[in-house]
PDB file of C-alpha atoms and ligand atoms in Angstrom:
ATOM      1  CA  PRO A   3     -40.878 160.485 211.999  1.00  0.00           C
ATOM      2  CA  ALA A   4     -42.093 156.906 212.324  1.00  0.00           C
ATOM      3  CA  VAL A   5     -45.711 157.705 211.548  1.00  0.00           C
ATOM      4  CA  GLU A   6     -44.868 159.434 208.295  1.00  0.00           C
ATOM      5  CA  TYR A   7     -42.931 156.435 207.025  1.00  0.00           C
ATOM      6  CA  GLY A   8     -45.725 154.168 208.237  1.00  0.00           C
ATOM      7  CA  LEU A   9     -43.527 151.557 209.850  1.00  0.00           C
ATOM      8  CA  ASP A  10     -44.395 149.609 212.946  1.00  0.00           C
ATOM      9  CA  ALA A  11     -40.751 148.822 213.609  1.00  0.00           C
ATOM     10  CA  PRO A  12     -38.760 148.085 216.761  1.00  0.00           C
ATOM     11  CA  PHE A  13     -36.742 151.237 215.979  1.00  0.00           C
ATOM     12  CA  GLU A  14     -37.532 154.914 215.679  1.00  0.00           C
ATOM     13  CA  ILE A  15     -37.408 156.007 212.018  1.00  0.00           C
ATOM     14  CA  GLU A  16     -35.931 159.183 210.568  1.00  0.00           C
ATOM     15  CA  TYR A  17     -36.811 159.328 206.878  1.00  0.00           C
ATOM     16  CA  HIS A  18     -35.209 161.496 204.156  1.00  0.00           C
ATOM     17  CA  ASP A  19     -36.229 161.752 200.486  1.00  0.00           C
ATOM     18  CA  SER A  20     -32.616 162.494 199.618  1.00  0.00           C
ATOM     19  CA  ILE A  21     -29.480 162.525 201.753  1.00  0.00           C
ATOM     20  CA  GLY A  22     -25.680 162.526 201.406  1.00  0.00           C
ATOM     21  CA  SER A  23     -25.042 159.395 203.472  1.00  0.00           C
ATOM     22  CA  THR A  24     -27.383 157.796 205.999  1.00  0.00           C
ATOM     23  CA  ASN A  25     -24.286 156.638 207.922  1.00  0.00           C
ATOM     24  CA  ASP A  26     -23.094 160.248 208.260  1.00  0.00           C
ATOM     25  CA  ARG A  27     -26.505 161.341 209.532  1.00  0.00           C
ATOM     26  CA  ALA A  28     -26.563 158.360 211.917  1.00  0.00           C
ATOM     27  CA  ARG A  29     -23.142 159.411 213.273  1.00  0.00           C
ATOM     28  CA  GLU A  30     -24.569 162.860 214.069  1.00  0.00           C
ATOM     29  CA  LEU A  31     -27.515 161.283 215.863  1.00  0.00           C
ATOM     30  CA  ALA A  32     -25.197 158.915 217.750  1.00  0.00           C
ATOM     31  CA  ALA A  33     -23.034 161.844 218.852  1.00  0.00           C
ATOM     32  CA  GLU A  34     -26.195 163.503 220.189  1.00  0.00           C
ATOM     33  CA  GLY A  35     -26.935 160.385 222.245  1.00  0.00           C
ATOM     34  CA  ALA A  36     -29.591 158.723 220.069  1.00  0.00           C
ATOM     35  CA  ALA A  37     -30.205 154.981 220.332  1.00  0.00           C
ATOM     36  CA  SER A  38     -32.352 152.501 218.424  1.00  0.00           C
ATOM     37  CA  VAL A  39     -32.930 154.935 215.573  1.00  0.00           C
ATOM     38  CA  VAL A  40     -32.871 154.048 211.889  1.00  0.00           C
ATOM     39  CA  VAL A  41     -32.053 156.685 209.293  1.00  0.00           C
ATOM     40  CA  LEU A  42     -33.716 155.820 205.973  1.00  0.00           C
ATOM     41  CA  ALA A  43     -33.462 157.517 202.599  1.00  0.00           C
ATOM     42  CA  ASP A  44     -35.029 157.048 199.178  1.00  0.00           C
ATOM     43  CA  GLU A  45     -31.985 158.484 197.403  1.00  0.00           C
ATOM     44  CA  GLN A  46     -28.405 158.671 198.687  1.00  0.00           C
ATOM     45  CA  VAL A  47     -26.016 160.909 196.764  1.00  0.00           C
ATOM     46  CA  GLY A  48     -22.823 160.536 198.838  1.00  0.00           C
ATOM     47  CA  GLY A  49     -23.012 156.927 199.965  1.00  0.00           C
ATOM     48  CA  ARG A  50     -19.873 155.305 201.351  1.00  0.00           C
ATOM     49  CA  GLY A  51     -18.577 151.763 201.077  1.00  0.00           C
ATOM     50  CA  ARG A  52     -15.656 150.236 202.962  1.00  0.00           C
ATOM     51  CA  LEU A  53     -12.074 151.484 202.483  1.00  0.00           C
ATOM     52  CA  LYS A  54     -13.076 154.817 200.903  1.00  0.00           C
ATOM     53  CA  ARG A  55     -15.088 153.129 198.145  1.00  0.00           C
ATOM     54  CA  LYS A  56     -18.258 154.798 196.865  1.00  0.00           C
ATOM     55  CA  TRP A  57     -21.778 153.414 197.139  1.00  0.00           C
ATOM     56  CA  VAL A  58     -24.272 154.214 194.346  1.00  0.00           C
ATOM     57  CA  GLY A  59     -27.689 155.107 195.791  1.00  0.00           C
ATOM     58  CA  PRO A  60     -30.385 155.981 193.251  1.00  0.00           C
ATOM     59  CA  SER A  61     -34.007 156.546 194.229  1.00  0.00           C
ATOM     60  CA  GLY A  62     -35.826 153.264 194.886  1.00  0.00           C
ATOM     61  CA  GLY A  63     -33.288 151.629 197.194  1.00  0.00           C
ATOM     62  CA  VAL A  64     -33.422 150.920 200.881  1.00  0.00           C
ATOM     63  CA  TRP A  65     -30.516 153.015 202.176  1.00  0.00           C
ATOM     64  CA  SER A  66     -30.552 152.618 205.920  1.00  0.00           C
ATOM     65  CA  SER A  67     -28.365 153.133 208.983  1.00  0.00           C
ATOM     66  CA  LEU A  68     -29.129 151.750 212.418  1.00  0.00           C
ATOM     67  CA  VAL A  69     -27.840 153.559 215.494  1.00  0.00           C
ATOM     68  CA  LEU A  70     -27.225 150.993 218.237  1.00  0.00           C
ATOM     69  CA  ARG A  71     -25.735 151.121 221.734  1.00  0.00           C
ATOM     70  CA  PRO A  72     -25.021 147.494 222.540  1.00  0.00           C
ATOM     71  CA  GLU A  73     -23.057 146.511 225.627  1.00  0.00           C
ATOM     72  CA  ILE A  74     -20.196 144.918 223.727  1.00  0.00           C
ATOM     73  CA  PRO A  75     -16.486 145.548 223.180  1.00  0.00           C
ATOM     74  CA  PRO A  76     -15.547 146.997 219.750  1.00  0.00           C
ATOM     75  CA  SER A  77     -14.098 143.612 218.733  1.00  0.00           C
ATOM     76  CA  HIS A  78     -17.620 142.123 218.784  1.00  0.00           C
ATOM     77  CA  ALA A  79     -19.178 144.649 216.394  1.00  0.00           C
ATOM     78  CA  PRO A  80     -18.548 142.467 213.288  1.00  0.00           C
ATOM     79  CA  LEU A  81     -21.181 140.093 214.670  1.00  0.00           C
ATOM     80  CA  LEU A  82     -23.730 142.841 213.999  1.00  0.00           C
ATOM     81  CA  THR A  83     -22.589 142.971 210.364  1.00  0.00           C
ATOM     82  CA  LEU A  84     -23.258 139.229 210.124  1.00  0.00           C
ATOM     83  CA  ALA A  85     -26.671 139.712 211.747  1.00  0.00           C
ATOM     84  CA  ALA A  86     -27.509 142.429 209.224  1.00  0.00           C
ATOM     85  CA  ALA A  87     -26.506 140.153 206.346  1.00  0.00           C
ATOM     86  CA  VAL A  88     -28.749 137.389 207.681  1.00  0.00           C
ATOM     87  CA  ALA A  89     -31.651 139.829 208.146  1.00  0.00           C
ATOM     88  CA  VAL A  90     -31.283 141.137 204.568  1.00  0.00           C
ATOM     89  CA  THR A  91     -31.071 137.593 203.221  1.00  0.00           C
ATOM     90  CA  ARG A  92     -34.224 136.523 205.058  1.00  0.00           C
ATOM     91  CA  ALA A  93     -36.177 139.604 203.944  1.00  0.00           C
ATOM     92  CA  ALA A  94     -34.994 139.089 200.361  1.00  0.00           C
ATOM     93  CA  ARG A  95     -35.901 135.379 200.414  1.00  0.00           C
ATOM     94  CA  GLU A  96     -39.376 136.216 201.695  1.00  0.00           C
ATOM     95  CA  ALA A  97     -39.695 138.535 198.692  1.00  0.00           C
ATOM     96  CA  GLY A  98     -38.781 135.630 196.394  1.00  0.00           C
ATOM     97  CA  VAL A  99     -35.125 136.544 195.848  1.00  0.00           C
ATOM     98  CA  PRO A 100     -32.654 133.615 196.216  1.00  0.00           C
ATOM     99  CA  ALA A 101     -30.078 135.682 198.103  1.00  0.00           C
ATOM    100  CA  ASN A 102     -27.042 134.414 199.979  1.00  0.00           C
ATOM    101  CA  ILE A 103     -24.209 135.923 201.971  1.00  0.00           C
ATOM    102  CA  LYS A 104     -20.670 136.683 200.878  1.00  0.00           C
ATOM    103  CA  TRP A 105     -18.223 137.184 203.734  1.00  0.00           C
ATOM    104  CA  PRO A 106     -17.622 139.729 205.152  1.00  0.00           C
ATOM    105  CA  ASN A 107     -20.322 142.240 204.252  1.00  0.00           C
ATOM    106  CA  ASP A 108     -22.255 141.513 201.045  1.00  0.00           C
ATOM    107  CA  VAL A 109     -25.500 139.856 200.084  1.00  0.00           C
ATOM    108  CA  LEU A 110     -25.497 138.399 196.581  1.00  0.00           C
ATOM    109  CA  VAL A 111     -27.752 136.719 194.053  1.00  0.00           C
ATOM    110  CA  ASP A 112     -25.833 134.478 191.635  1.00  0.00           C
ATOM    111  CA  GLY A 113     -22.639 136.382 192.436  1.00  0.00           C
ATOM    112  CA  GLN A 114     -24.212 139.775 191.756  1.00  0.00           C
ATOM    113  CA  LYS A 115     -24.355 142.296 194.576  1.00  0.00           C
ATOM    114  CA  LEU A 116     -27.777 142.967 196.061  1.00  0.00           C
ATOM    115  CA  CYS A 117     -26.630 144.606 199.295  1.00  0.00           C
ATOM    116  CA  GLY A 118     -23.556 146.007 201.013  1.00  0.00           C
ATOM    117  CA  ILE A 119     -23.105 146.639 204.733  1.00  0.00           C
ATOM    118  CA  LEU A 120     -20.863 149.241 206.378  1.00  0.00           C
ATOM    119  CA  THR A 121     -20.463 148.982 210.163  1.00  0.00           C
ATOM    120  CA  GLU A 122     -18.816 151.835 212.053  1.00  0.00           C
ATOM    121  CA  MET A 123     -18.289 152.353 215.765  1.00  0.00           C
ATOM    122  CA  GLU A 124     -16.802 154.516 218.466  1.00  0.00           C
ATOM    123  CA  GLY A 125     -15.848 153.759 222.037  1.00  0.00           C
ATOM    124  CA  GLU A 126     -13.359 152.407 224.539  1.00  0.00           C
ATOM    125  CA  ALA A 127     -11.420 149.156 224.314  1.00  0.00           C
ATOM    126  CA  ASN A 128     -13.872 147.292 226.552  1.00  0.00           C
ATOM    127  CA  ARG A 129     -17.172 148.916 225.578  1.00  0.00           C
ATOM    128  CA  VAL A 130     -18.495 150.681 222.460  1.00  0.00           C
ATOM    129  CA  SER A 131     -20.395 153.903 222.940  1.00  0.00           C
ATOM    130  CA  TRP A 132     -22.259 153.366 219.656  1.00  0.00           C
ATOM    131  CA  VAL A 133     -22.327 151.170 216.591  1.00  0.00           C
ATOM    132  CA  ILE A 134     -23.805 152.185 213.242  1.00  0.00           C
ATOM    133  CA  VAL A 135     -24.843 149.432 210.895  1.00  0.00           C
ATOM    134  CA  GLY A 136     -25.305 150.884 207.400  1.00  0.00           C
ATOM    135  CA  ILE A 137     -27.289 148.613 205.110  1.00  0.00           C
ATOM    136  CA  GLY A 138     -27.709 149.446 201.418  1.00  0.00           C
ATOM    137  CA  ILE A 139     -30.114 147.244 199.459  1.00  0.00           C
ATOM    138  CA  ASN A 140     -30.961 147.579 195.785  1.00  0.00           C
ATOM    139  CA  VAL A 141     -34.723 147.164 195.985  1.00  0.00           C
ATOM    140  CA  ASN A 142     -36.885 148.946 193.376  1.00  0.00           C
ATOM    141  CA  ILE A 143     -34.046 149.816 191.021  1.00  0.00           C
ATOM    142  CA  ALA A 144     -33.370 148.316 187.615  1.00  0.00           C
ATOM    143  CA  GLY A 145     -31.461 148.631 184.361  1.00  0.00           C
ATOM    144  CA  GLU A 146     -29.003 151.466 183.908  1.00  0.00           C
ATOM    145  CA  ASP A 147     -29.577 152.781 187.424  1.00  0.00           C
ATOM    146  CA  LEU A 148     -27.760 149.736 188.799  1.00  0.00           C
ATOM    147  CA  PRO A 149     -23.967 149.711 188.810  1.00  0.00           C
ATOM    148  CA  GLU A 150     -22.040 146.983 187.010  1.00  0.00           C
ATOM    149  CA  GLY A 151     -22.067 143.672 188.848  1.00  0.00           C
ATOM    150  CA  ALA A 152     -25.155 144.627 190.854  1.00  0.00           C
ATOM    151  CA  THR A 153     -28.649 143.207 190.978  1.00  0.00           C
ATOM    152  CA  SER A 154     -31.863 144.241 192.723  1.00  0.00           C
ATOM    153  CA  VAL A 155     -35.028 142.839 194.240  1.00  0.00           C
ATOM    154  CA  GLN A 156     -36.910 144.320 191.268  1.00  0.00           C
ATOM    155  CA  GLU A 157     -34.699 142.519 188.744  1.00  0.00           C
ATOM    156  CA  GLN A 158     -35.019 139.223 190.608  1.00  0.00           C
ATOM    157  CA  ALA A 159     -38.633 139.237 191.727  1.00  0.00           C
ATOM    158  CA  GLY A 160     -40.375 142.419 190.562  1.00  0.00           C
ATOM    159  CA  THR A 161     -41.199 145.613 192.417  1.00  0.00           C
ATOM    160  CA  VAL A 162     -41.990 145.235 196.114  1.00  0.00           C
ATOM    161  CA  ASN A 163     -43.516 147.433 198.798  1.00  0.00           C
ATOM    162  CA  ARG A 164     -40.476 149.052 200.386  1.00  0.00           C
ATOM    163  CA  ARG A 165     -42.245 149.737 203.674  1.00  0.00           C
ATOM    164  CA  ALA A 166     -43.157 146.077 204.133  1.00  0.00           C
ATOM    165  CA  PHE A 167     -39.673 144.994 203.031  1.00  0.00           C
ATOM    166  CA  THR A 168     -37.967 147.386 205.460  1.00  0.00           C
ATOM    167  CA  GLN A 169     -40.274 146.324 208.259  1.00  0.00           C
ATOM    168  CA  ARG A 170     -39.332 142.650 207.786  1.00  0.00           C
ATOM    169  CA  LEU A 171     -35.653 143.605 207.611  1.00  0.00           C
ATOM    170  CA  LEU A 172     -35.791 145.492 210.905  1.00  0.00           C
ATOM    171  CA  GLU A 173     -37.832 142.783 212.636  1.00  0.00           C
ATOM    172  CA  GLU A 174     -35.372 140.093 211.559  1.00  0.00           C
ATOM    173  CA  PHE A 175     -32.412 142.205 212.669  1.00  0.00           C
ATOM    174  CA  ASP A 176     -34.031 142.933 216.029  1.00  0.00           C
ATOM    175  CA  GLU A 177     -34.662 139.227 216.603  1.00  0.00           C
ATOM    176  CA  LEU A 178     -31.047 138.324 215.822  1.00  0.00           C
ATOM    177  CA  ARG A 179     -29.483 141.034 217.967  1.00  0.00           C
ATOM    178  CA  THR A 180     -31.560 140.013 220.971  1.00  0.00           C
ATOM    179  CA  ASP A 181     -30.609 136.336 220.475  1.00  0.00           C
ATOM    180  CA  PRO A 182     -26.936 136.524 219.417  1.00  0.00           C
ATOM    181  CA  GLU A 183     -26.321 132.733 219.586  1.00  0.00           C
ATOM    182  CA  THR A 184     -28.605 132.359 216.569  1.00  0.00           C
ATOM    183  CA  ILE A 185     -26.489 134.628 214.349  1.00  0.00           C
ATOM    184  CA  LEU A 186     -23.641 132.298 213.343  1.00  0.00           C
ATOM    185  CA  PRO A 187     -25.862 129.245 212.641  1.00  0.00           C
ATOM    186  CA  ALA A 188     -28.173 131.368 210.468  1.00  0.00           C
ATOM    187  CA  TRP A 189     -25.181 132.901 208.722  1.00  0.00           C
ATOM    188  CA  ARG A 190     -23.733 129.454 207.941  1.00  0.00           C
ATOM    189  CA  GLU A 191     -27.088 128.327 206.565  1.00  0.00           C
ATOM    190  CA  HIS A 192     -27.201 131.190 204.047  1.00  0.00           C
ATOM    191  CA  SER A 193     -23.494 131.514 203.260  1.00  0.00           C
ATOM    192  CA  ALA A 194     -22.254 131.627 199.660  1.00  0.00           C
ATOM    193  CA  THR A 195     -18.648 131.690 200.893  1.00  0.00           C
ATOM    194  CA  LEU A 196     -18.383 128.519 203.004  1.00  0.00           C
ATOM    195  CA  GLY A 197     -17.274 125.575 200.907  1.00  0.00           C
ATOM    196  CA  GLN A 198     -15.825 127.889 198.268  1.00  0.00           C
ATOM    197  CA  ARG A 199     -12.171 128.104 197.270  1.00  0.00           C
ATOM    198  CA  VAL A 200     -11.272 131.741 197.792  1.00  0.00           C
ATOM    199  CA  ARG A 201      -8.503 134.281 197.729  1.00  0.00           C
ATOM    200  CA  VAL A 202      -8.765 136.750 200.627  1.00  0.00           C
ATOM    201  CA  GLU A 203      -6.638 139.842 200.152  1.00  0.00           C
ATOM    202  CA  THR A 204      -5.564 141.717 203.263  1.00  0.00           C
ATOM    203  CA  ARG A 205      -3.172 144.660 203.531  1.00  0.00           C
ATOM    204  CA  THR A 206      -0.337 142.336 204.432  1.00  0.00           C
ATOM    205  CA  GLU A 207      -1.016 139.010 202.689  1.00  0.00           C
ATOM    206  CA  ASP A 208      -3.191 136.908 200.408  1.00  0.00           C
ATOM    207  CA  VAL A 209      -4.852 133.893 201.986  1.00  0.00           C
ATOM    208  CA  VAL A 210      -5.845 131.198 199.483  1.00  0.00           C
ATOM    209  CA  GLY A 211      -7.806 128.047 200.259  1.00  0.00           C
ATOM    210  CA  GLU A 212     -11.225 126.647 201.024  1.00  0.00           C
ATOM    211  CA  ALA A 213     -13.410 128.746 203.331  1.00  0.00           C
ATOM    212  CA  ILE A 214     -14.466 126.167 205.908  1.00  0.00           C
ATOM    213  CA  ASP A 215     -16.118 128.038 208.766  1.00  0.00           C
ATOM    214  CA  ILE A 216     -17.042 131.300 210.427  1.00  0.00           C
ATOM    215  CA  GLU A 217     -16.143 131.965 214.064  1.00  0.00           C
ATOM    216  CA  SER A 218     -17.306 134.679 216.432  1.00  0.00           C
ATOM    217  CA  PRO A 219     -17.232 137.608 216.013  1.00  0.00           C
ATOM    218  CA  GLY A 220     -16.919 137.212 212.224  1.00  0.00           C
ATOM    219  CA  VAL A 221     -13.612 135.467 211.605  1.00  0.00           C
ATOM    220  CA  LEU A 222     -13.341 133.418 208.405  1.00  0.00           C
ATOM    221  CA  VAL A 223     -11.470 130.125 208.746  1.00  0.00           C
ATOM    222  CA  VAL A 224      -9.609 129.178 205.562  1.00  0.00           C
ATOM    223  CA  ASP A 225      -8.059 125.770 204.948  1.00  0.00           C
ATOM    224  CA  THR A 226      -4.792 126.644 203.154  1.00  0.00           C
ATOM    225  CA  ASP A 227      -1.858 124.527 201.991  1.00  0.00           C
ATOM    226  CA  ASP A 228      -0.034 125.627 205.160  1.00  0.00           C
ATOM    227  CA  GLY A 229      -2.900 124.751 207.515  1.00  0.00           C
ATOM    228  CA  GLU A 230      -5.820 126.765 208.870  1.00  0.00           C
ATOM    229  CA  ALA A 231      -5.708 130.533 208.574  1.00  0.00           C
ATOM    230  CA  ARG A 232      -8.084 132.942 210.309  1.00  0.00           C
ATOM    231  CA  VAL A 233      -8.970 136.302 208.756  1.00  0.00           C
ATOM    232  CA  HIS A 234     -10.788 139.043 210.663  1.00  0.00           C
ATOM    233  CA  ALA A 235     -13.567 140.821 208.758  1.00  0.00           C
ATOM    234  CA  GLY A 236     -11.927 144.205 209.207  1.00  0.00           C
ATOM    235  CA  ASP A 237      -8.716 142.986 207.544  1.00  0.00           C
ATOM    236  CA  CYS A 238     -10.385 141.758 204.338  1.00  0.00           C
ATOM    237  CA  GLU A 239      -9.896 144.111 201.389  1.00  0.00           C
ATOM    238  CA  HIS A 240     -11.188 141.716 198.717  1.00  0.00           C
ATOM    239  CA  LEU A 241     -12.522 138.192 198.643  1.00  0.00           C
ATOM    240  CA  ARG A 242     -12.723 136.411 195.303  1.00  0.00           C
ATOM    241  CA  PRO A 243     -13.671 132.858 194.419  1.00  0.00           C
ATOM    242  CA  VAL A 244     -10.711 131.147 192.723  1.00  0.00           C
TER     243      VAL A 244
HETATM  244  C1  BT5 B 303     -20.047 147.998 200.875  1.00  0.00           C
HETATM  245  O1  BT5 B 303     -18.763 148.448 200.696  1.00  0.00           O
HETATM  246  O2  BT5 B 303     -20.561 147.105 200.257  1.00  0.00           O
HETATM  247  C2  BT5 B 303     -20.823 148.757 201.950  1.00  0.00           C
HETATM  248  C3  BT5 B 303     -21.898 149.602 201.350  1.00  0.00           C
HETATM  249  C4  BT5 B 303     -22.768 150.227 202.413  1.00  0.00           C
HETATM  250  C5  BT5 B 303     -23.801 151.124 201.821  1.00  0.00           C
HETATM  251  C6  BT5 B 303     -24.775 151.606 202.859  1.00  0.00           C
HETATM  252  S1  BT5 B 303     -26.148 152.426 202.180  1.00  0.00           S
HETATM  253  C7  BT5 B 303     -26.622 153.046 203.699  1.00  0.00           C
HETATM  254  C8  BT5 B 303     -25.335 153.417 204.435  1.00  0.00           C
HETATM  255  N1  BT5 B 303     -24.914 154.771 204.139  1.00  0.00           N
HETATM  256  C9  BT5 B 303     -23.717 154.800 203.519  1.00  0.00           C
HETATM  257  O3  BT5 B 303     -23.119 155.836 203.167  1.00  0.00           O
HETATM  258  N2  BT5 B 303     -23.274 153.548 203.330  1.00  0.00           N
HETATM  259  C10 BT5 B 303     -24.192 152.568 203.896  1.00  0.00           C
HETATM  260  P1  BT5 B 303     -17.675 147.694 199.827  1.00  0.00           P
HETATM  261  O4  BT5 B 303     -17.599 146.256 200.250  1.00  0.00           O
HETATM  262  O5  BT5 B 303     -16.460 148.539 199.959  1.00  0.00           O
HETATM  263  O6  BT5 B 303     -18.240 147.713 198.376  1.00  0.00           O
HETATM  264  C11 BT5 B 303     -18.290 148.900 197.622  1.00  0.00           C
HETATM  265  C12 BT5 B 303     -18.342 148.511 196.138  1.00  0.00           C
HETATM  266  O7  BT5 B 303     -19.645 148.021 195.808  1.00  0.00           O
HETATM  267  C13 BT5 B 303     -18.112 149.670 195.203  1.00  0.00           C
HETATM  268  O8  BT5 B 303     -16.751 149.882 194.991  1.00  0.00           O
HETATM  269  C14 BT5 B 303     -18.828 149.212 193.944  1.00  0.00           C
HETATM  270  O9  BT5 B 303     -18.005 148.314 193.214  1.00  0.00           O
HETATM  271  C15 BT5 B 303     -19.978 148.379 194.485  1.00  0.00           C
HETATM  272  N3  BT5 B 303     -21.245 149.148 194.518  1.00  0.00           N
HETATM  273  C16 BT5 B 303     -21.433 150.475 194.699  1.00  0.00           C
HETATM  274  N4  BT5 B 303     -22.741 150.776 194.738  1.00  0.00           N
HETATM  275  C17 BT5 B 303     -23.408 149.614 194.575  1.00  0.00           C
HETATM  276  C18 BT5 B 303     -24.779 149.263 194.525  1.00  0.00           C
HETATM  277  N5  BT5 B 303     -25.770 150.150 194.666  1.00  0.00           N
HETATM  278  N6  BT5 B 303     -25.087 147.947 194.348  1.00  0.00           N
HETATM  279  C19 BT5 B 303     -24.132 147.011 194.218  1.00  0.00           C
HETATM  280  N7  BT5 B 303     -22.816 147.282 194.238  1.00  0.00           N
HETATM  281  C20 BT5 B 303     -22.453 148.570 194.424  1.00  0.00           C
END
């Protein structure tokens, strides 16, 4: 209930003290026909990452899943992942955290992971019936509660008010989704990946070269020895600076 969580957000809020996975709950709500709902949890005990990886979700994080019904084909859904990354980066920067975006779905501080995003969808070839954007942000978590290679808002800038932080996050996301032409320019502005020499591992090949641009709906353009290569977000298993 929105009132209980105390958010004046452009989405309806369903809040849980503890949950398996907010994305799983969001899928249930989507199947029931919900739209513009955000599932939020303090603690997430069965969080999921991409490609069957696990997401660690101790109490103090912002574990959130947005249920959306945009009028887009499934191929455009990665743009919403980019929008979420921009929204997280802006909210983090406002909190004093020098965050930037790693393609395709992370927000980092000095190479350490502050946030991961998991976008899921269902629908026909020409139109999604729903999209779930799962956003996990390490907010008021520190020390041994953080997994290796991770950082948090608390470690970077001290404890923050999670309600205010979440409110800014949702406002920024709402602004971006209603003005989609602003997503790629904002993403480029905050990208840690563009200009970097990277190795992108996909199921079928490794693409090595300088990341030179992002194209709609989330395609990374890499300048390789054999010319320009384009990698779709969904095909990326790992991206490492080399
Ligand atoms: C992601 O996957 O980064 C997407 C994570 C999405 C989590 C949110 S939380 C709300 C919603 N509900 C869910 O069940 N999921 C979403 P991937 O790129 O595959 O990265 C996963 C990897 O990140 C793991 O294998 C760990 O190495 C690392 N990791 C796990 N927990 C972390 C944490 N709390 N902070 C930083 N890194 C973490």
